[in-house]
């Protein structure tokens, strides 16, 4: 019956039906009506996660849904990505909306009825796969946006490109080198062309942010990320006779401590923060053998170009010189990862009123710079982009710490999905509205 309620409402508007802003009450009703559908999609994706460049089942579900809406579909973009193109009945700009698709090599804990039990081998280790960063919710939200906007195709003054992107978490080689994938590969394959995209929007759900809130930041919002790989070569010896060898474990320990001085002594933290983290170290095989070599891998986070160069050089200097001082050799490799996520200031200024009108000034909050990284930045290098954050803090953990993203206990509150659906949809129609000629917008 609801479908018969919307049509007369539009007919009564007459010429004003051309106003894109007039679609927002209808969008809100439809987002509310399909909330359970959004949650159902999310739970299905959560129960069946797939790693980057392997999102075959996921992509199939998305492509079938978009086709059922009459949306033009492109598959196998950047290996497993899906792109849908919805052309409104009226001319106007092209807006892209992006959701990421991949899960993580994390074994889920907890007792959710839709808990993932999927396993795989990753970097030579058996592990579970889990949507431990909220990508399952991003896909479900964007699928709902696609359904709502497709139902209003006759009233849209522009084109919407739905980008379902694989491998946001990255694909890496044996030494931590980033393999071109995800958003970077999509851009190389022309996802922002044919039709050419004027602006792109994306969101990320955040487990620590209050459900029902939106957070944003103009300019540098998330960090650039690079991968660190250091191989230390010493000399093997019996553990009882250390003077006969060169201990790569001791030298690696000194290197790790030395790397911490980069942030504490070389970086201007108030102006341009940075992080250097060693995430794993491997060496040795037996309790009484000093091994020949040791290896460590880690992550580097920076926000500015010059800061990025400085940190890279200091890592190189510290590792090689500490190793040399102990008689060892350090081979340092830094793989360039994602650039910083930089929200276009003009686009944020232009579109922020849309989010405030939807959710209220007190629930649209300015966010500090985030040291996490996002390959949404590759889209933003080419066109104006606005990436914001959606609150998803579990309602039973309002006053206690919540599990971080990328951890086995990560959970989000599903009641915030409806706001995400509305926010992306409102940004589209408000962007279209602002692009319309003044005479048509004010026509009585």
Coordinates of N, CA, C and O in Angstrom, one line a residue, residues 200-336:
X200 N 32.3 12.5 -5.2 CA 32.1 11.1 -4.6 C 31.9 11.3 -3.1 O 32.5 12.1 -2.4
X201 N 31.0 10.4 -2.5 CA 30.7 10.4 -1.1 C 30.9 9.0 -0.6 O 30.6 8.0 -1.3
X202 N 31.3 8.9 0.6 CA 31.5 7.6 1.3 C 31.3 7.7 2.8 O 31.5 8.8 3.3
X203 N 31.0 6.6 3.5 CA 30.9 6.7 4.9 C 31.6 5.4 5.5 O 31.8 4.4 4.8
X204 N 31.9 5.6 6.8 CA 32.5 4.4 7.5 C 31.9 4.4 8.9 O 31.8 5.4 9.6
X205 N 31.3 3.2 9.2 CA 30.7 3.1 10.5 C 31.8 2.9 11.6 O 32.9 2.4 11.3
X206 N 31.6 3.5 12.8 CA 32.6 3.5 13.8 C 32.0 3.0 15.1 O 31.0 3.5 15.6
X207 N 32.6 1.9 15.6 CA 32.1 1.2 16.8 C 32.2 2.1 18.1 O 31.4 1.9 19.0
X208 N 33.2 3.0 18.1 CA 33.3 3.8 19.3 C 32.5 5.1 19.3 O 32.3 5.8 20.3
X209 N 31.9 5.5 18.2 CA 31.1 6.7 18.1 C 29.6 6.4 18.4 O 29.1 5.3 18.0
X210 N 29.0 7.3 19.1 CA 27.6 7.1 19.5 C 26.7 6.8 18.3 O 26.7 7.6 17.3
X211 N 25.9 5.8 18.4 CA 24.9 5.5 17.4 C 23.9 6.7 17.3 O 23.5 7.3 18.3
X212 N 23.6 7.1 16.0 CA 22.8 8.2 15.8 C 23.5 9.5 15.6 O 22.9 10.6 15.3
X213 N 24.9 9.4 15.5 CA 25.7 10.6 15.3 C 26.4 10.4 13.9 O 26.6 9.3 13.4
X214 N 26.8 11.6 13.4 CA 27.6 11.6 12.2 C 28.8 12.5 12.6 O 28.7 13.5 13.2
X215 N 30.0 12.0 12.2 CA 31.3 12.8 12.4 C 31.9 13.1 11.1 O 31.9 12.3 10.1
X216 N 32.6 14.2 11.0 CA 33.2 14.6 9.8 C 34.5 15.5 10.1 O 34.7 15.9 11.2
X217 N 35.3 15.7 9.0 CA 36.4 16.6 9.2 C 36.8 17.1 7.8 O 37.0 16.4 6.9
X218 N 36.9 18.4 7.6 CA 37.4 19.0 6.3 C 38.9 18.8 6.2 O 39.6 18.7 7.2
X219 N 39.4 18.7 5.0 CA 40.8 18.5 4.8 C 41.3 17.2 5.2 O 40.6 16.2 5.0
X220 N 42.6 17.1 5.7 CA 43.2 15.8 6.0 C 42.4 15.1 7.2 O 42.3 15.6 8.3
X221 N 41.8 14.0 6.8 CA 40.9 13.3 7.7 C 41.5 12.0 8.2 O 41.3 11.7 9.4
X222 N 42.1 11.2 7.4 CA 42.7 9.9 7.7 C 44.1 9.9 7.2 O 44.4 10.6 6.2
X223 N 44.9 9.1 7.8 CA 46.4 9.1 7.5 C 46.7 8.4 6.2 O 46.0 7.5 5.8
X224 N 47.9 8.8 5.7 CA 48.5 7.9 4.7 C 49.1 6.7 5.4 O 49.5 6.8 6.5
X225 N 49.2 5.6 4.7 CA 49.7 4.4 5.3 C 50.7 3.8 4.4 O 50.6 3.7 3.2
X226 N 51.8 3.4 5.0 CA 52.9 2.7 4.3 C 53.3 1.4 5.0 O 53.1 1.4 6.3
X227 N 53.9 0.4 4.3 CA 54.2 -0.8 4.9 C 55.7 -0.9 5.1 O 56.5 -0.6 4.2
X228 N 56.1 -1.4 6.3 CA 57.5 -1.5 6.7 C 58.0 -2.9 6.7 O 57.3 -3.7 7.3
X229 N 59.1 -3.2 6.1 CA 59.7 -4.6 6.2 C 61.2 -4.4 6.4 O 61.9 -3.8 5.6
X230 N 61.7 -4.9 7.5 CA 63.2 -4.9 7.8 C 63.7 -6.3 8.0 O 63.2 -7.0 8.9
X231 N 64.7 -6.6 7.3 CA 65.4 -7.9 7.4 C 66.7 -7.7 8.0 O 67.5 -6.9 7.5
X232 N 67.0 -8.3 9.2 CA 68.3 -8.1 9.8 C 69.1 -9.4 9.7 O 68.7 -10.5 10.1
X233 N 70.3 -9.3 9.1 CA 71.1 -10.5 8.9 C 72.3 -10.4 9.8 O 73.1 -9.5 9.8
X234 N 72.4 -11.5 10.7 CA 73.6 -11.6 11.7 C 74.4 -12.8 11.3 O 74.7 -13.1 10.2
X235 N 74.8 -13.5 12.4 CA 75.6 -14.7 12.2 C 75.2 -15.7 13.2 O 75.1 -15.4 14.4
X236 N 74.9 -16.9 12.7 CA 74.3 -17.9 13.6 C 75.4 -18.5 14.5 O 76.6 -18.6 14.1
X237 N 75.0 -18.9 15.7 CA 75.9 -19.4 16.7 C 75.2 -20.3 17.7 O 73.9 -20.2 17.8
X238 N 75.9 -21.0 18.5 CA 75.3 -21.8 19.6 C 74.9 -20.8 20.7 O 75.6 -19.8 21.0
X239 N 73.8 -21.0 21.3 CA 73.3 -20.1 22.3 C 74.2 -20.0 23.5 O 74.1 -19.0 24.3
X240 N 75.0 -21.0 23.7 CA 76.0 -21.0 24.9 C 77.2 -20.2 24.6 O 78.0 -19.9 25.5
X241 N 77.4 -19.8 23.3 CA 78.6 -19.1 22.9 C 78.3 -17.9 22.0 O 78.6 -17.8 20.9
X242 N 77.6 -16.9 22.6 CA 77.1 -15.8 21.8 C 78.2 -14.9 21.2 O 78.0 -14.3 20.2
X243 N 79.4 -15.0 21.8 CA 80.5 -14.2 21.2 C 81.0 -14.7 19.9 O 81.7 -14.0 19.2
X244 N 80.5 -15.9 19.5 CA 80.9 -16.4 18.2 C 79.9 -16.0 17.1 O 80.2 -16.4 16.0
X245 N 78.9 -15.4 17.5 CA 77.9 -15.0 16.5 C 77.5 -13.5 16.5 O 78.2 -12.7 17.2
X246 N 76.6 -13.1 15.7 CA 76.0 -11.7 15.7 C 74.5 -11.9 15.9 O 73.9 -12.4 15.0
X247 N 74.0 -11.5 17.0 CA 72.6 -11.9 17.4 C 71.6 -10.9 16.7 O 71.5 -9.7 17.1
X248 N 70.9 -11.4 15.7 CA 69.9 -10.5 15.0 C 68.7 -10.2 15.9 O 68.0 -9.2 15.6
X249 N 68.4 -11.0 16.9 CA 67.3 -10.7 17.8 C 67.6 -9.5 18.7 O 66.8 -8.6 18.8
X250 N 68.8 -9.5 19.3 CA 69.1 -8.3 20.1 C 69.2 -7.1 19.3 O 68.7 -6.0 19.6
X251 N 69.8 -7.1 18.1 CA 69.9 -6.0 17.2 C 68.5 -5.5 16.7 O 68.2 -4.3 16.7
X252 N 67.6 -6.5 16.4 CA 66.2 -6.1 16.1 C 65.5 -5.4 17.2 O 64.8 -4.5 17.0
X253 N 65.8 -5.9 18.4 CA 65.1 -5.2 19.6 C 65.6 -3.8 19.7 O 64.8 -2.9 20.0
X254 N 66.9 -3.5 19.5 CA 67.4 -2.2 19.5 C 66.8 -1.3 18.4 O 66.5 -0.1 18.6
X255 N 66.6 -1.9 17.2 CA 66.0 -1.2 16.1 C 64.6 -0.8 16.5 O 64.2 0.4 16.2
X256 N 63.9 -1.7 17.0 CA 62.5 -1.4 17.4 C 62.4 -0.2 18.4 O 61.6 0.7 18.2
X257 N 63.3 -0.3 19.4 CA 63.3 0.8 20.3 C 63.7 2.1 19.7 O 63.2 3.2 20.0
X258 N 64.7 2.0 18.8 CA 65.2 3.2 18.1 C 64.1 3.9 17.2 O 64.0 5.1 17.1
X259 N 63.2 3.0 16.6 CA 62.2 3.6 15.8 C 61.2 4.4 16.5 O 60.6 5.3 16.0
X260 N 61.1 4.1 17.8 CA 60.1 4.9 18.7 C 60.6 6.3 18.9 O 59.8 7.2 19.2
X261 N 61.9 6.6 18.7 CA 62.3 8.0 18.8 C 61.9 8.9 17.6 O 62.0 10.1 17.7
X262 N 61.5 8.3 16.6 CA 61.1 9.1 15.4 C 59.9 10.0 15.8 O 59.9 11.2 15.6
X263 N 58.9 9.3 16.4 CA 57.7 10.1 16.8 C 58.0 11.0 18.0 O 57.5 12.1 18.0
X264 N 58.7 10.5 18.9 CA 59.0 11.2 20.1 C 60.0 12.4 20.0 O 59.9 13.3 20.8
X265 N 60.9 12.3 19.0 CA 61.9 13.3 18.9 C 62.1 14.0 17.5 O 62.7 15.0 17.4
X266 N 61.5 13.4 16.5 CA 61.7 14.0 15.1 C 60.4 14.6 14.5 O 60.5 15.4 13.6
X267 N 59.3 14.2 15.0 CA 58.0 14.6 14.4 C 57.4 15.8 15.2 O 57.4 15.8 16.4
X268 N 57.0 16.8 14.5 CA 56.3 17.9 15.1 C 54.8 17.5 15.3 O 53.9 17.7 14.5
X269 N 54.6 16.9 16.4 CA 53.3 16.3 16.7 C 52.1 17.2 16.7 O 51.0 16.9 16.2
X270 N 52.2 18.4 17.3 CA 51.0 19.3 17.3 C 50.6 19.7 15.9 O 49.4 19.9 15.6
X271 N 51.5 19.8 14.9 CA 51.2 20.2 13.6 C 50.9 19.1 12.6 O 50.0 19.2 11.7
X272 N 51.6 18.0 12.8 CA 51.5 16.9 11.8 C 51.9 15.6 12.4 O 53.0 15.1 12.3
X273 N 50.9 14.9 13.0 CA 51.2 13.6 13.8 C 51.7 12.5 12.8 O 51.5 12.5 11.6
X274 N 52.3 11.5 13.4 CA 52.8 10.4 12.7 C 52.9 9.2 13.7 O 52.9 9.4 14.9
X275 N 52.9 8.0 13.1 CA 52.9 6.8 13.9 C 53.8 5.8 13.2 O 53.8 5.6 12.0
X276 N 54.7 5.1 14.0 CA 55.5 4.0 13.4 C 55.3 2.8 14.4 O 55.6 2.9 15.5
X277 N 54.7 1.8 13.8 CA 54.3 0.6 14.6 C 54.9 -0.7 14.0 O 54.8 -0.9 12.8
X278 N 55.7 -1.5 14.8 CA 56.1 -2.8 14.4 C 55.1 -3.8 14.8 O 54.8 -3.9 16.0
X279 N 54.5 -4.4 13.9 CA 53.4 -5.3 14.2 C 53.7 -6.8 14.3 O 53.0 -7.6 14.9
X280 N 54.9 -7.2 13.8 CA 55.3 -8.6 14.0 C 56.8 -8.7 13.9 O 57.5 -7.9 13.1
X281 N 57.4 -9.6 14.6 CA 58.8 -9.9 14.5 C 59.0 -11.4 14.5 O 58.4 -12.1 15.3
X282 N 59.8 -11.9 13.6 CA 60.0 -13.4 13.5 C 61.5 -13.7 13.4 O 62.3 -13.1 12.7
X283 N 61.9 -14.7 14.3 CA 63.3 -15.1 14.2 C 63.5 -16.4 15.1 O 62.7 -16.6 16.0
X284 N 64.4 -17.2 14.7 CA 64.8 -18.4 15.5 C 63.9 -19.6 15.3 O 62.8 -19.5 14.8
X285 N 64.4 -20.7 15.8 CA 63.7 -22.0 15.7 C 63.9 -22.8 17.0 O 63.1 -23.7 17.3
X286 N 65.0 -22.6 17.8 CA 65.3 -23.4 18.9 C 65.9 -22.6 20.1 O 66.5 -21.6 19.8
X287 N 65.6 -23.1 21.3 CA 66.0 -22.3 22.5 C 67.4 -22.0 22.6 O 67.8 -21.1 23.3
X288 N 68.3 -22.9 22.1 CA 69.7 -22.7 22.3 C 70.5 -22.4 21.0 O 71.7 -22.8 20.9
X289 N 69.8 -21.8 20.1 CA 70.5 -21.4 18.8 C 70.3 -19.9 18.6 O 69.1 -19.5 18.6
X290 N 71.4 -19.2 18.4 CA 71.2 -17.8 18.0 C 71.0 -17.8 16.5 O 71.9 -18.4 15.8
X291 N 69.9 -17.4 16.0 CA 69.6 -17.5 14.6 C 70.5 -16.6 13.7 O 71.1 -15.6 14.2
X292 N 70.4 -16.9 12.4 CA 71.2 -16.1 11.5 C 70.5 -14.8 11.1 O 71.2 -13.8 10.8
X293 N 69.2 -14.8 11.2 CA 68.5 -13.6 10.7 C 67.2 -13.3 11.5 O 66.7 -14.2 12.2
X294 N 66.7 -12.2 11.4 CA 65.4 -11.8 12.0 C 64.7 -10.9 11.0 O 65.3 -10.2 10.2
X295 N 63.3 -10.9 11.1 CA 62.6 -10.0 10.2 C 61.5 -9.3 11.0 O 61.0 -9.9 12.0
X296 N 61.1 -8.1 10.6 CA 60.0 -7.4 11.3 C 59.2 -6.7 10.2 O 59.7 -6.3 9.2
X297 N 57.9 -6.6 10.5 CA 57.0 -5.8 9.6 C 56.2 -4.9 10.4 O 56.0 -5.1 11.6
X298 N 55.8 -3.8 9.8 CA 55.0 -2.8 10.6 C 54.3 -1.8 9.7 O 54.3 -2.0 8.4
X299 N 53.7 -0.8 10.3 CA 52.9 0.2 9.5 C 53.4 1.6 9.9 O 53.8 1.8 11.0
X300 N 53.3 2.5 8.9 CA 53.7 3.9 9.1 C 52.5 4.7 8.7 O 51.8 4.5 7.7
X301 N 52.2 5.7 9.6 CA 51.0 6.6 9.4 C 51.5 8.0 9.4 O 52.1 8.5 10.4
X302 N 51.2 8.8 8.4 CA 51.5 10.2 8.3 C 50.4 11.0 7.6 O 49.5 10.4 7.0
X303 N 50.4 12.3 7.8 CA 49.4 13.1 7.2 C 49.9 14.1 6.1 O 49.1 14.4 5.2
X304 N 51.1 14.5 6.2 CA 51.7 15.5 5.2 C 52.8 14.8 4.4 O 53.5 13.9 4.8
X305 N 53.0 15.4 3.2 CA 53.9 14.9 2.2 C 55.4 14.9 2.8 O 56.1 14.0 2.7
X306 N 55.7 16.1 3.4 CA 57.1 16.3 3.9 C 57.3 15.4 5.1 O 58.4 14.8 5.3
X307 N 56.2 15.3 5.9 CA 56.3 14.4 7.1 C 56.6 12.9 6.7 O 57.4 12.2 7.3
X308 N 55.9 12.6 5.6 CA 56.1 11.2 5.1 C 57.5 10.9 4.7 O 58.1 9.9 5.0
X309 N 58.1 11.9 4.0 CA 59.5 11.7 3.6 C 60.4 11.7 4.8 O 61.4 10.8 4.8
X310 N 60.2 12.5 5.7 CA 61.1 12.6 6.9 C 61.0 11.2 7.7 O 62.1 10.7 8.0
X311 N 59.8 10.7 7.9 CA 59.7 9.4 8.7 C 60.4 8.3 7.9 O 61.1 7.5 8.5
X312 N 60.2 8.2 6.6 CA 60.8 7.2 5.8 C 62.3 7.2 5.9 O 63.0 6.2 6.1
X313 N 62.9 8.4 5.8 CA 64.3 8.6 5.9 C 64.9 8.2 7.3 O 65.9 7.5 7.4
X314 N 64.2 8.6 8.3 CA 64.6 8.3 9.7 C 64.6 6.8 9.9 O 65.5 6.2 10.6
X315 N 63.6 6.1 9.4 CA 63.5 4.6 9.6 C 64.7 4.0 8.9 O 65.4 3.1 9.5
X316 N 65.0 4.5 7.7 CA 66.2 3.9 7.0 C 67.5 4.1 7.8 O 68.3 3.2 8.0
X317 N 67.7 5.4 8.3 CA 68.9 5.7 9.0 C 69.0 4.9 10.3 O 70.1 4.3 10.6
X318 N 68.0 4.9 11.0 CA 68.0 4.2 12.3 C 68.3 2.7 12.2 O 69.2 2.1 12.8
X319 N 67.6 2.0 11.3 CA 67.7 0.6 11.1 C 69.1 0.2 10.6 O 69.7 -0.7 11.1
X320 N 69.5 0.9 9.6 CA 70.8 0.5 9.0 C 72.0 0.8 9.9 O 72.9 0.0 10.0
X321 N 71.9 1.9 10.6 CA 73.1 2.3 11.4 C 73.1 1.4 12.7 O 74.2 1.1 13.2
X322 N 72.0 1.1 13.3 CA 72.0 0.3 14.5 C 72.5 -1.1 14.1 O 73.3 -1.7 14.9
X323 N 72.0 -1.6 13.0 CA 72.5 -2.9 12.6 C 74.0 -2.9 12.3 O 74.7 -3.8 12.8
X324 N 74.5 -1.9 11.7 CA 75.9 -1.8 11.4 C 76.8 -1.7 12.7 O 77.8 -2.3 12.8
X325 N 76.2 -1.0 13.7 CA 77.0 -0.8 14.9 C 77.1 -2.2 15.6 O 78.0 -2.4 16.4
X326 N 76.2 -3.1 15.4 CA 76.3 -4.5 16.0 C 76.9 -5.5 15.1 O 76.9 -6.7 15.4
X327 N 77.5 -5.1 13.9 CA 78.1 -6.0 13.0 C 77.1 -6.7 12.1 O 77.5 -7.6 11.4
X328 N 75.9 -6.3 12.1 CA 74.9 -6.9 11.2 C 74.6 -6.0 10.0 O 75.1 -4.9 9.9
X329 N 73.7 -6.5 9.2 CA 73.2 -5.7 8.0 C 71.7 -5.7 8.1 O 71.0 -6.7 8.3
X330 N 71.1 -4.5 7.9 CA 69.7 -4.4 7.8 C 69.2 -4.0 6.4 O 69.7 -3.0 5.9
X331 N 68.3 -4.8 5.9 CA 67.8 -4.5 4.6 C 66.4 -3.9 4.8 O 65.5 -4.6 5.3
X332 N 66.2 -2.6 4.5 CA 64.9 -1.9 4.8 C 64.1 -1.7 3.5 O 64.6 -1.2 2.5
X333 N 62.9 -2.1 3.6 CA 62.0 -1.9 2.5 C 60.7 -1.2 3.0 O 60.1 -1.7 3.9
X334 N 60.3 -0.1 2.3 CA 59.1 0.6 2.7 C 58.2 0.6 1.5 O 58.6 1.2 0.4
X335 N 57.1 0.0 1.6 CA 56.1 -0.1 0.5 C 55.1 1.0 0.6 O 54.5 1.2 1.7
X336 N 55.0 1.9 -0.4 CA 54.1 3.0 -0.4 C 52.7 2.5 -0.5 O 52.3 1.7 -1.4

